[in-house]
CSV table of C-alpha atoms and ligand atoms in Angstrom, one decimal:
chain,number,residue,atom,x,y,z
A,1,MET,CA,-17.2,20.9,-5.5
A,2,ILE,CA,-16.6,17.8,-3.3
A,3,ILE,CA,-13.0,17.4,-2.0
A,4,ASP,CA,-12.5,13.7,-1.3
A,5,PHE,CA,-9.8,12.8,1.1
A,6,ARG,CA,-11.3,9.4,2.1
A,7,SER,CA,-8.6,7.5,0.2
A,8,ASP,CA,-6.2,7.7,-2.7
A,9,THR,CA,-8.3,5.0,-4.4
A,10,VAL,CA,-11.0,7.5,-5.3
A,11,THR,CA,-9.1,9.0,-8.3
A,12,ARG,CA,-10.5,9.0,-11.8
A,13,PRO,CA,-8.3,8.3,-14.9
A,14,THR,CA,-6.8,11.5,-16.4
A,15,LYS,CA,-7.4,12.4,-20.0
A,16,GLY,CA,-3.9,11.1,-21.0
A,17,MET,CA,-4.6,7.9,-19.1
A,18,LEU,CA,-8.0,7.4,-20.8
A,19,ASP,CA,-6.4,8.0,-24.2
A,20,ALA,CA,-3.8,5.4,-23.5
A,21,MET,CA,-6.5,2.9,-22.4
A,22,ILE,CA,-8.6,3.4,-25.5
A,23,LYS,CA,-5.6,2.9,-27.8
A,24,ALA,CA,-4.4,-0.2,-26.0
A,25,ASP,CA,-3.5,-3.2,-28.0
A,26,THR,CA,-5.1,-6.2,-26.4
A,27,GLY,CA,-5.4,-10.0,-26.5
A,28,ASP,CA,-6.4,-12.8,-24.1
A,29,ASP,CA,-4.1,-12.5,-21.1
A,30,VAL,CA,-5.1,-15.9,-19.6
A,31,PHE,CA,-3.5,-17.3,-22.8
A,32,GLY,CA,-0.5,-14.9,-22.2
A,33,GLU,CA,-1.5,-13.1,-25.4
A,34,ASP,CA,-2.2,-9.6,-24.2
A,35,PRO,CA,0.6,-7.4,-25.5
A,36,SER,CA,-0.2,-4.5,-23.1
A,37,VAL,CA,-0.3,-6.7,-20.0
A,38,ASN,CA,2.9,-8.3,-21.1
A,39,ALA,CA,4.5,-4.9,-21.6
A,40,LEU,CA,3.3,-3.7,-18.2
A,41,GLU,CA,4.7,-6.8,-16.5
A,42,SER,CA,8.1,-6.6,-18.2
A,43,THR,CA,8.3,-2.8,-17.6
A,44,ALA,CA,7.6,-3.2,-13.9
A,45,ALA,CA,10.0,-6.2,-13.6
A,46,SER,CA,12.9,-4.3,-15.1
A,47,MET,CA,12.1,-1.2,-13.1
A,48,PHE,CA,12.6,-3.2,-9.9
A,49,SER,CA,15.4,-5.4,-11.3
A,50,MET,CA,13.2,-8.4,-10.5
A,51,GLU,CA,12.8,-11.4,-12.8
A,52,ALA,CA,9.1,-11.2,-13.5
A,53,ALA,CA,5.8,-9.5,-12.6
A,54,LEU,CA,2.1,-10.5,-12.6
A,55,PHE,CA,-0.8,-8.0,-13.2
A,56,CYS,CA,-3.7,-8.6,-10.8
A,57,PRO,CA,-7.0,-6.9,-10.1
A,58,SER,CA,-6.2,-5.7,-6.6
A,59,GLY,CA,-3.6,-5.2,-3.8
A,60,THR,CA,-5.5,-7.7,-1.7
A,61,MET,CA,-5.1,-10.3,-4.4
A,62,THR,CA,-1.3,-9.7,-4.9
A,63,ASN,CA,-0.7,-9.9,-1.1
A,64,GLN,CA,-2.8,-13.0,-0.7
A,65,ILE,CA,-1.2,-14.7,-3.6
A,66,ALA,CA,2.2,-13.9,-2.1
A,67,VAL,CA,1.2,-15.3,1.3
A,68,LYS,CA,-0.2,-18.5,-0.4
A,69,CYS,CA,2.9,-19.0,-2.5
A,70,HIS,CA,5.4,-18.5,0.4
A,71,THR,CA,3.6,-20.6,3.0
A,72,ASN,CA,2.1,-24.1,3.7
A,73,PRO,CA,-1.0,-24.6,5.8
A,74,GLY,CA,-0.2,-24.4,9.5
A,75,ASP,CA,2.8,-22.0,8.9
A,76,GLU,CA,3.1,-18.7,10.7
A,77,VAL,CA,3.5,-15.2,9.1
A,78,ILE,CA,5.1,-12.4,11.0
A,79,CYS,CA,3.8,-8.9,10.5
A,80,ASP,CA,2.9,-5.6,12.3
A,81,GLU,CA,-0.4,-5.7,14.2
A,82,THR,CA,-1.8,-2.9,12.0
A,83,ALA,CA,-0.7,-4.6,8.7
A,84,HIS,CA,-3.3,-4.5,5.9
A,85,VAL,CA,-2.6,-8.1,5.0
A,86,TYR,CA,-3.8,-9.1,8.5
A,87,GLN,CA,-6.3,-6.5,9.4
A,88,TYR,CA,-8.1,-5.6,6.2
A,89,GLU,CA,-8.0,-8.6,3.9
A,90,GLY,CA,-10.9,-10.5,5.4
A,91,GLY,CA,-8.8,-13.0,7.4
A,92,GLY,CA,-7.3,-14.1,4.0
A,93,ILE,CA,-4.1,-15.4,5.6
A,94,ALA,CA,-6.2,-18.1,7.3
A,95,PHE,CA,-8.8,-18.4,4.6
A,96,ASN,CA,-6.6,-18.7,1.6
A,97,ALA,CA,-3.3,-20.0,3.0
A,98,GLY,CA,-4.4,-21.8,6.2
A,99,ALA,CA,-1.6,-20.0,8.0
A,100,SER,CA,-1.5,-18.3,11.4
A,101,VAL,CA,0.0,-14.9,12.3
A,102,LYS,CA,2.5,-13.6,14.8
A,103,LEU,CA,1.7,-9.9,15.4
A,104,ILE,CA,4.3,-7.4,16.4
A,105,THR,CA,3.6,-4.0,17.9
A,106,GLY,CA,5.8,-1.8,15.7
A,107,ASP,CA,6.5,1.9,15.4
A,108,ARG,CA,3.7,3.4,13.2
A,109,GLY,CA,3.4,0.1,11.3
A,110,ARG,CA,7.1,-0.5,11.0
A,111,ILE,CA,8.7,-3.5,12.7
A,112,SER,CA,12.3,-3.8,13.6
A,113,ALA,CA,14.9,-6.5,12.8
A,114,GLU,CA,15.2,-7.2,16.5
A,115,GLN,CA,11.4,-7.7,16.8
A,116,VAL,CA,11.4,-10.1,13.9
A,117,SER,CA,14.3,-12.0,15.3
A,118,ILE,CA,12.6,-12.7,18.6
A,119,SER,CA,9.3,-13.6,16.9
A,120,ILE,CA,10.6,-16.6,15.0
A,121,ASN,CA,9.5,-19.9,16.4
A,122,LYS,CA,12.1,-22.5,17.1
A,123,ARG,CA,12.1,-25.1,14.3
A,124,ASP,CA,12.8,-28.0,16.6
A,125,ASP,CA,9.9,-27.3,19.0
A,126,PRO,CA,6.9,-29.4,17.8
A,127,HIS,CA,4.5,-27.2,19.8
A,128,LYS,CA,5.2,-24.2,17.6
A,129,ALA,CA,4.0,-23.3,14.1
A,130,TYR,CA,6.6,-23.2,11.5
A,131,THR,CA,7.6,-19.5,10.8
A,132,SER,CA,8.0,-19.1,7.1
A,133,LEU,CA,7.2,-15.6,6.0
A,134,VAL,CA,7.7,-12.0,7.1
A,135,CYS,CA,5.5,-9.3,5.6
A,136,LEU,CA,6.4,-5.6,5.7
A,137,GLU,CA,4.2,-2.7,4.6
A,138,ASN,CA,5.8,0.4,3.1
A,139,THR,CA,4.4,3.0,3.4
A,140,SER,CA,2.3,1.9,6.3
A,141,ASN,CA,-1.4,2.8,5.9
A,142,ARG,CA,-2.4,2.8,9.6
A,143,GLY,CA,1.1,4.2,10.5
A,144,GLY,CA,0.0,7.4,8.7
A,145,GLY,CA,2.0,6.8,5.5
A,146,SER,CA,5.2,6.2,7.5
A,147,CYS,CA,8.3,5.0,5.6
A,148,TYR,CA,10.8,2.3,6.5
A,149,ASP,CA,14.4,3.0,6.9
A,150,LEU,CA,16.1,1.0,4.1
A,151,GLU,CA,18.9,0.0,6.5
A,152,GLU,CA,16.4,-1.6,8.9
A,153,ILE,CA,14.8,-3.5,5.9
A,154,ARG,CA,18.3,-4.8,5.0
A,155,LYS,CA,18.8,-6.1,8.6
A,156,ILE,CA,15.4,-7.8,8.5
A,157,LYS,CA,16.4,-9.5,5.2
A,158,GLU,CA,19.6,-10.8,6.9
A,159,ILE,CA,17.5,-12.4,9.6
A,160,CYS,CA,15.2,-13.9,7.0
A,161,GLN,CA,18.1,-15.4,5.1
A,162,THR,CA,19.7,-16.8,8.3
A,163,ASN,CA,16.3,-18.4,9.3
A,164,ASN,CA,15.2,-19.4,5.9
A,165,LEU,CA,12.1,-17.1,5.8
A,166,ALA,CA,10.7,-15.4,2.8
A,167,LEU,CA,10.3,-11.6,2.9
A,168,HIS,CA,7.3,-10.0,1.2
A,169,LEU,CA,6.6,-6.3,0.9
A,170,ASP,CA,3.1,-4.9,0.8
A,171,GLY,CA,4.1,-1.9,-1.3
A,172,ALA,CA,0.6,-0.7,-2.0
A,173,ARG,CA,2.1,2.8,-1.6
A,174,LEU,CA,5.7,2.0,-2.2
A,175,PHE,CA,6.1,4.7,-4.8
A,176,ASN,CA,5.1,7.3,-2.2
A,177,ALA,CA,8.0,6.0,0.0
A,178,LEU,CA,10.4,6.0,-3.0
A,179,VAL,CA,9.6,9.6,-3.8
A,180,ALA,CA,9.6,10.8,-0.2
A,181,LYS,CA,12.9,9.1,0.6
A,182,LYS,CA,14.5,9.6,-2.8
A,183,GLU,CA,15.1,5.8,-3.2
A,184,THR,CA,14.8,3.6,-6.2
A,185,PRO,CA,12.7,0.6,-7.1
A,186,GLU,CA,15.9,-1.5,-7.6
A,187,GLN,CA,16.9,-0.9,-4.0
A,188,TYR,CA,13.8,-2.7,-3.0
A,189,GLY,CA,13.9,-5.3,-5.8
A,190,VAL,CA,17.2,-6.7,-4.7
A,191,ILE,CA,16.0,-7.2,-1.1
A,192,PHE,CA,12.5,-8.7,-1.2
A,193,ASP,CA,11.4,-12.2,-2.4
A,194,SER,CA,8.1,-10.6,-3.5
A,195,ILE,CA,6.7,-7.1,-3.8
A,196,SER,CA,3.1,-6.0,-4.3
A,197,VAL,CA,2.6,-2.5,-5.7
A,198,CYS,CA,-0.7,-0.9,-6.3
A,199,LEU,CA,-1.5,1.1,-9.5
A,200,SER,CA,-4.9,2.2,-8.3
A,201,LYS,CA,-3.8,4.3,-5.3
A,202,GLY,CA,-1.4,7.2,-5.6
A,203,LEU,CA,-0.6,6.3,-9.2
A,204,GLY,CA,-4.2,7.0,-10.2
A,205,CYS,CA,-5.2,3.9,-12.2
A,206,PRO,CA,-8.8,2.7,-12.1
A,207,VAL,CA,-7.8,-0.9,-11.3
A,208,GLY,CA,-4.7,-3.0,-10.7
A,209,SER,CA,-1.8,-4.1,-8.7
A,210,LEU,CA,1.5,-5.8,-9.6
A,211,LEU,CA,3.2,-8.7,-7.9
A,212,LEU,CA,6.9,-9.0,-8.5
A,213,GLY,CA,9.4,-11.8,-7.8
A,214,LYS,CA,11.6,-14.5,-9.3
A,215,LYS,CA,10.4,-16.3,-12.5
A,216,GLN,CA,9.5,-19.5,-10.6
A,217,PHE,CA,7.6,-17.6,-8.0
A,218,ILE,CA,5.6,-15.7,-10.6
A,219,LYS,CA,4.9,-19.0,-12.4
A,220,LYS,CA,3.3,-20.3,-9.2
A,221,ALA,CA,1.6,-17.0,-8.5
A,222,ARG,CA,0.0,-17.0,-12.0
A,223,ARG,CA,-1.5,-20.4,-11.2
A,224,ILE,CA,-2.8,-19.1,-7.8
A,225,ARG,CA,-4.2,-16.0,-9.5
A,226,LYS,CA,-6.3,-18.2,-11.7
A,227,ILE,CA,-7.5,-20.3,-8.8
A,228,PHE,CA,-8.5,-17.1,-6.9
A,229,GLY,CA,-10.5,-16.0,-10.0
A,230,GLY,CA,-8.1,-13.2,-11.0
A,231,GLY,CA,-7.3,-14.3,-14.5
A,232,MET,CA,-8.3,-11.4,-16.7
A,233,ARG,CA,-8.9,-11.6,-20.5
A,234,GLN,CA,-8.4,-8.3,-22.4
A,235,GLY,CA,-6.7,-6.8,-19.3
A,236,GLY,CA,-4.6,-4.7,-21.7
A,237,PHE,CA,-7.1,-1.8,-21.4
A,238,LEU,CA,-6.3,-1.7,-17.7
A,239,ALA,CA,-2.6,-2.5,-18.2
A,240,ALA,CA,-2.3,0.5,-20.5
A,241,ALA,CA,-3.4,2.7,-17.7
A,242,GLY,CA,-0.7,1.1,-15.5
A,243,ILE,CA,2.1,1.8,-18.1
A,244,TYR,CA,0.9,5.4,-18.4
A,245,ALA,CA,0.9,5.8,-14.6
A,246,LEU,CA,4.4,4.4,-14.2
A,247,LYS,CA,5.6,6.9,-16.8
A,248,ASN,CA,3.7,10.0,-15.8
A,249,HIS,CA,2.4,9.7,-12.2
A,250,VAL,CA,5.3,8.8,-10.1
A,251,SER,CA,7.3,12.0,-9.6
A,252,ARG,CA,4.2,14.1,-9.1
A,253,LEU,CA,3.5,12.2,-5.8
A,254,ALA,CA,5.7,14.8,-4.2
A,255,GLU,CA,2.8,17.3,-4.8
A,256,ASP,CA,0.4,15.0,-2.8
A,257,HIS,CA,3.0,14.9,0.0
A,258,ALA,CA,3.3,18.7,0.0
A,259,HIS,CA,-0.5,19.1,0.2
A,260,ALA,CA,-0.6,16.6,3.1
A,261,ARG,CA,2.1,18.5,5.0
A,262,LEU,CA,0.2,21.9,4.6
A,263,ILE,CA,-3.1,20.4,5.7
A,264,ALA,CA,-1.4,18.8,8.7
A,265,GLU,CA,0.1,22.1,9.6
A,266,ALA,CA,-3.3,23.7,9.6
A,267,LEU,CA,-4.7,20.9,11.8
A,268,SER,CA,-1.8,21.1,14.3
A,269,LYS,CA,-3.1,24.6,15.3
A,270,LYS,CA,-6.6,23.5,16.1
A,271,ASP,CA,-7.8,22.7,19.6
A,272,PHE,CA,-10.0,19.8,18.5
A,273,VAL,CA,-6.8,18.0,17.4
A,274,ALA,CA,-5.3,16.1,20.4
A,275,SER,CA,-2.4,14.6,18.5
A,276,LEU,CA,-1.2,14.3,14.9
A,277,MET,CA,1.0,11.6,13.4
A,278,PRO,CA,4.1,12.9,11.6
A,279,VAL,CA,3.3,13.3,7.9
A,280,ASP,CA,5.9,11.5,5.8
A,281,THR,CA,3.9,11.0,2.6
A,282,ASN,CA,0.2,11.4,1.6
A,283,ILE,CA,-1.6,10.2,4.7
A,284,ILE,CA,-2.7,12.5,7.6
A,285,ILE,CA,-3.9,10.8,10.7
A,286,PHE,CA,-5.0,12.7,13.8
A,287,ASP,CA,-6.8,12.0,17.1
A,288,VAL,CA,-9.5,14.3,18.2
A,289,ARG,CA,-9.7,15.8,21.6
A,290,LYS,CA,-12.6,14.7,23.9
A,291,PRO,CA,-15.5,15.5,24.1
A,292,HIS,CA,-15.3,15.7,20.3
A,293,THR,CA,-15.5,12.4,18.3
A,294,ALA,CA,-13.9,11.5,15.0
A,295,GLU,CA,-17.4,11.1,13.5
A,296,GLN,CA,-18.3,14.7,14.6
A,297,ILE,CA,-15.2,16.2,13.0
A,298,VAL,CA,-15.8,14.2,9.8
A,299,GLN,CA,-19.4,15.4,9.7
A,300,LYS,CA,-18.3,19.0,10.2
A,301,LEU,CA,-15.9,18.7,7.3
A,302,LYS,CA,-18.6,17.0,5.2
A,303,ASP,CA,-20.9,19.9,5.8
A,304,LYS,CA,-18.3,21.9,4.0
A,305,ASN,CA,-18.0,19.3,1.2
A,306,ILE,CA,-14.8,17.9,2.4
A,307,LEU,CA,-14.7,14.1,2.9
A,308,GLY,CA,-12.5,12.3,5.4
A,309,TYR,CA,-12.7,9.0,7.2
A,310,ALA,CA,-13.2,8.2,10.9
A,311,ILE,CA,-10.9,5.1,11.2
A,312,THR,CA,-11.7,4.7,14.9
A,313,PRO,CA,-14.1,6.5,17.3
A,314,GLU,CA,-11.3,9.0,18.0
A,315,ARG,CA,-9.1,8.9,14.9
A,316,VAL,CA,-9.5,10.6,11.5
A,317,ARG,CA,-7.6,9.9,8.3
A,318,LEU,CA,-7.3,12.2,5.3
A,319,VAL,CA,-5.4,11.0,2.2
A,320,THR,CA,-4.1,13.3,-0.6
A,321,HIS,CA,-4.0,12.2,-4.2
A,322,LEU,CA,-3.9,13.0,-7.9
A,323,ASP,CA,-7.4,14.5,-7.9
A,324,ILE,CA,-6.7,17.0,-5.1
A,325,ARG,CA,-5.6,20.1,-7.0
A,326,PRO,CA,-3.7,23.0,-5.3
A,327,GLU,CA,-6.9,25.1,-5.0
A,328,MET,CA,-8.7,22.2,-3.3
A,329,ALA,CA,-5.9,21.8,-0.7
A,330,GLN,CA,-6.0,25.6,-0.1
A,331,ARG,CA,-9.8,25.5,0.4
A,332,THR,CA,-9.4,22.6,2.8
A,333,ILE,CA,-6.8,24.6,4.8
A,334,ASP,CA,-9.1,27.7,4.9
A,335,THR,CA,-12.0,25.5,6.1
A,336,ILE,CA,-9.9,23.9,8.8
A,337,GLN,CA,-8.8,27.3,10.0
A,338,HIS,CA,-12.4,28.4,10.4
A,339,LEU,CA,-13.7,25.1,11.9
B,401,LIG,C1,-1.3,-1.0,2.6
B,401,LIG,C2,-2.4,-1.6,1.7
B,401,LIG,N1,-2.2,-2.8,1.2
B,401,LIG,C3,-3.1,-3.4,0.4
B,401,LIG,C4,-4.2,-2.8,0.1
B,401,LIG,C5,-5.2,-3.5,-0.8
B,401,LIG,O1,-5.4,-3.0,-2.0
B,401,LIG,P1,-6.8,-3.2,-2.8
B,401,LIG,O2,-7.8,-2.2,-2.3
B,401,LIG,O3,-6.4,-2.9,-4.2
B,401,LIG,O4,-7.2,-4.6,-2.6
B,401,LIG,C6,-4.5,-1.5,0.6
B,401,LIG,C7,-5.8,-0.8,0.2
B,401,LIG,O5,-6.1,0.2,0.7
B,401,LIG,C8,-3.5,-0.9,1.4
B,401,LIG,O6,-3.7,0.3,2.0
């Protein structure tokens, strides 16, 4: 048995999800005629109290469409230096939107209102790029699944409003944050101009992300999705998985968080662990003590059929998810204890 902690994207559809997919009613979504895609989009929009939603193939696409919609070429985007939208989307902000980036050194991927405020370029200075968008990430992937404080987000929103900036949320793992902090989708929907949420991570779908926003924004986003090559035809088979996941796979994320905490506790007692980030959700990140290397520890775990990911030469990431059953978490803990 392989226990795969490399990412929460490795999950396979459950039996219930597969049944829902097979039974899906479908049509051509580029014509707007797929009833399952339409149902997923309207379900998600009402869940977040936002006007509309757009089903896309990936979180990279929903983020990149949002950046493209909110900016003009030459504009500047503010985000944390570890943000997925900047670090792991192939330079898409420059490639797709022709925009530049102002990076902030946040606290485990979270930036503060104060930091945003001092990073906005003066509008009347012709030397400076025009700041037009702030991107937050919740939970933060490289921040070890850290969650924002909602009050801080509200303060960031105020600054955005005062300075006429759009506010986008990369909520690839937003549901993990909502479950961990006992918050609701509406609390986020009323703040952000756009939100991207992934169905293919903690929620266990094979494919798909949703972009949420106002009707006019989603109309523009739909056009950009087509240009990016993301218009899907009988997407309803995938959308049905999304509807199933929103109904059945949200509250169970608490189980993934509990597994992550237990595994982290076992790691915290090991000499080869130099430091461990606090575990707020389903991501465990630790630094290995020299002379060990991250690759070495990952290999030692692999020898025991446990897969992790060396994200830097000294840093290891493990991610819990739907396919990690309690007995797998326990076997991982036993293995770590004997490592
Ligand atoms: C925080 C964050 N945003 C966006 C994405 C992109 O999602 P996708 O892999 O569906 O393109 C990821 C993927 O891991 C992520 O961790």
